[in-house]
Amino acid sequence: MRRKVAPAGGRSQGVPPLTRRLTVIIVLALLVSGCAAGRAYRKGLEASRAGNWDEAVAEYTKAVQEKPSRAEYKIALERATQTASREHITRAQELESKDQLDAALLEYRRAVELDGSNRLAAARVVELEKIIRDRIEATRPKPAIDRM
């Protein structure tokens, strides 16, 4: 009965070195990607606790892109997106009441970017664009032909 003696260095002769290296690289890549998703999710949690909803949306989006199978990441992203959209609408309404229509328009647009199904924000974008256009037209001097 002969016993096989392992080669020096304890390496197995059956697995080529390239295959072993590739396996290690793949395992490390999987671990790092999982860490990146978890890190982004934790940053999203911190941002939401601080009330920084736009940053929370950005971080949760990264987490979902890294690990689309994680339901809690998707739920957190949806909640943050809805909250951020509502906050942009609230800011837009405040700016509109102060007659800062350009800034209000930007806030409504951001709300629509976050939540495309928000009809209120989409309608206000159209209305404000018209109001701003009408105001610009009203300030332009009339052509001489119109004055006749």
Short mmCIF file of C-alpha atoms in Angstrom, two decimals:
data_model
loop_
_atom_site.label_atom_id
_atom_site.label_comp_id
_atom_site.label_asym_id
_atom_site.label_seq_id
_atom_site.Cartn_x
_atom_site.Cartn_y
_atom_site.Cartn_z
CA MET A 1 0.00 0.00 0.00
CA ARG A 2 1.57 3.26 -1.16
CA ARG A 3 0.66 6.58 0.33
CA LYS A 4 0.59 9.67 -1.78
CA VAL A 5 2.81 12.36 -0.48
CA ALA A 6 1.69 15.94 -1.01
CA PRO A 7 4.16 18.03 -2.96
CA ALA A 8 6.24 20.63 -1.18
CA GLY A 9 4.27 23.75 -0.24
CA GLY A 10 1.06 21.75 0.35
CA ARG A 11 -0.37 22.52 -3.10
CA SER A 12 -2.58 20.06 -4.85
CA GLN A 13 -1.35 18.93 -8.24
CA GLY A 14 -4.90 18.46 -9.55
CA VAL A 15 -5.88 22.19 -9.77
CA PRO A 16 -3.94 24.38 -12.17
CA PRO A 17 -2.61 27.64 -10.65
CA LEU A 18 -4.60 29.82 -13.08
CA THR A 19 -7.90 28.17 -12.09
CA ARG A 20 -7.05 28.61 -8.42
CA ARG A 21 -6.28 32.31 -8.93
CA LEU A 22 -9.49 32.88 -10.89
CA THR A 23 -11.51 31.20 -8.15
CA VAL A 24 -9.95 33.42 -5.51
CA ILE A 25 -10.57 36.55 -7.62
CA ILE A 26 -14.22 35.62 -8.19
CA VAL A 27 -14.80 34.94 -4.50
CA LEU A 28 -13.18 38.24 -3.54
CA ALA A 29 -15.22 40.13 -6.15
CA LEU A 30 -18.43 38.66 -4.78
CA LEU A 31 -17.47 39.60 -1.23
CA VAL A 32 -16.54 43.14 -2.24
CA SER A 33 -19.75 43.67 -4.22
CA GLY A 34 -21.80 42.48 -1.26
CA CYS A 35 -19.92 44.88 0.97
CA ALA A 36 -20.49 47.76 -1.46
CA ALA A 37 -24.25 47.14 -1.44
CA GLY A 38 -24.33 46.94 2.35
CA ARG A 39 -22.22 50.07 2.66
CA ALA A 40 -24.51 52.00 0.29
CA TYR A 41 -27.58 50.78 2.19
CA ARG A 42 -26.11 51.92 5.52
CA LYS A 43 -25.25 55.32 4.03
CA GLY A 44 -28.84 55.53 2.78
CA LEU A 45 -30.13 54.77 6.28
CA GLU A 46 -27.92 57.49 7.76
CA ALA A 47 -29.06 60.01 5.14
CA SER A 48 -32.73 59.18 5.76
CA ARG A 49 -32.31 59.54 9.51
CA ALA A 50 -30.75 62.95 8.88
CA GLY A 51 -33.63 63.91 6.59
CA ASN A 52 -31.42 64.16 3.50
CA TRP A 53 -33.78 62.30 1.19
CA ASP A 54 -32.03 63.02 -2.10
CA GLU A 55 -28.81 61.51 -0.77
CA ALA A 56 -30.78 58.57 0.66
CA VAL A 57 -32.29 57.94 -2.78
CA ALA A 58 -28.83 58.01 -4.37
CA GLU A 59 -27.37 55.57 -1.84
CA TYR A 60 -30.34 53.18 -1.90
CA THR A 61 -30.18 53.22 -5.70
CA LYS A 62 -26.54 52.09 -5.52
CA ALA A 63 -27.51 49.34 -3.08
CA VAL A 64 -30.33 48.09 -5.32
CA GLN A 65 -28.07 48.15 -8.37
CA GLU A 66 -25.46 46.08 -6.53
CA LYS A 67 -27.96 43.63 -5.00
CA PRO A 68 -31.27 43.75 -6.87
CA SER A 69 -32.50 40.63 -5.09
CA ARG A 70 -32.59 42.32 -1.64
CA ALA A 71 -36.21 43.30 -0.92
CA GLU A 72 -35.31 45.60 1.98
CA TYR A 73 -33.10 47.66 -0.34
CA LYS A 74 -35.97 48.06 -2.83
CA ILE A 75 -38.46 48.97 -0.09
CA ALA A 76 -36.08 51.55 1.40
CA LEU A 77 -35.49 53.05 -2.05
CA GLU A 78 -39.23 53.32 -2.73
CA ARG A 79 -39.90 55.00 0.64
CA ALA A 80 -37.02 57.43 0.22
CA THR A 81 -38.11 58.25 -3.34
CA GLN A 82 -41.69 59.00 -2.25
CA THR A 83 -40.56 61.11 0.70
CA ALA A 84 -38.03 63.05 -1.39
CA SER A 85 -40.69 63.74 -4.02
CA ARG A 86 -43.11 65.04 -1.38
CA GLU A 87 -40.42 67.28 0.09
CA HIS A 88 -39.63 68.76 -3.33
CA ILE A 89 -43.33 69.49 -3.86
CA THR A 90 -43.56 71.17 -0.46
CA ARG A 91 -40.49 73.30 -1.25
CA ALA A 92 -41.91 74.14 -4.68
CA GLN A 93 -45.19 75.30 -3.15
CA GLU A 94 -43.34 77.50 -0.66
CA LEU A 95 -41.25 79.04 -3.44
CA GLU A 96 -44.35 79.52 -5.59
CA SER A 97 -46.08 81.38 -2.77
CA LYS A 98 -43.07 83.74 -2.64
CA ASP A 99 -43.36 84.22 -6.43
CA GLN A 100 -40.00 82.52 -7.03
CA LEU A 101 -41.35 80.65 -10.02
CA ASP A 102 -38.05 79.58 -11.58
CA ALA A 103 -36.92 77.89 -8.37
CA ALA A 104 -40.38 76.39 -7.85
CA LEU A 105 -40.30 74.99 -11.38
CA LEU A 106 -36.97 73.27 -10.65
CA GLU A 107 -38.40 71.71 -7.48
CA TYR A 108 -41.48 70.43 -9.30
CA ARG A 109 -39.27 68.98 -12.03
CA ARG A 110 -37.16 67.19 -9.43
CA ALA A 111 -40.33 65.77 -7.86
CA VAL A 112 -41.41 64.45 -11.28
CA GLU A 113 -37.95 62.92 -11.85
CA LEU A 114 -38.29 61.05 -8.57
CA ASP A 115 -41.92 60.06 -9.03
CA GLY A 116 -43.07 60.12 -12.63
CA SER A 117 -46.59 59.11 -11.61
CA ASN A 118 -47.11 62.32 -9.61
CA ARG A 119 -49.73 64.14 -11.66
CA LEU A 120 -49.83 67.20 -9.42
CA ALA A 121 -46.14 67.93 -9.93
CA ALA A 122 -46.32 67.23 -13.66
CA ALA A 123 -49.31 69.57 -14.05
CA ARG A 124 -47.59 72.32 -12.07
CA VAL A 125 -44.49 72.03 -14.30
CA VAL A 126 -46.62 72.67 -17.37
CA GLU A 127 -48.53 75.53 -15.70
CA LEU A 128 -45.42 77.25 -14.37
CA GLU A 129 -43.66 76.98 -17.71
CA LYS A 130 -46.64 78.75 -19.31
CA ILE A 131 -46.78 81.45 -16.62
CA ILE A 132 -43.04 82.11 -16.93
CA ARG A 133 -43.28 82.22 -20.73
CA ASP A 134 -46.23 84.63 -20.54
CA ARG A 135 -44.35 86.90 -18.15
CA ILE A 136 -41.31 86.97 -20.41
CA GLU A 137 -43.50 87.80 -23.41
CA ALA A 138 -45.21 90.58 -21.46
CA THR A 139 -41.88 92.28 -20.73
CA ARG A 140 -40.71 92.29 -24.35
CA PRO A 141 -41.32 95.50 -26.29
CA LYS A 142 -44.04 95.27 -28.89
CA PRO A 143 -42.91 95.38 -32.51
CA ALA A 144 -43.74 98.60 -34.37
CA ILE A 145 -46.23 96.82 -36.59
CA ASP A 146 -48.29 95.76 -33.56
CA ARG A 147 -48.54 99.34 -32.34
CA MET A 148 -50.26 100.54 -35.53
#
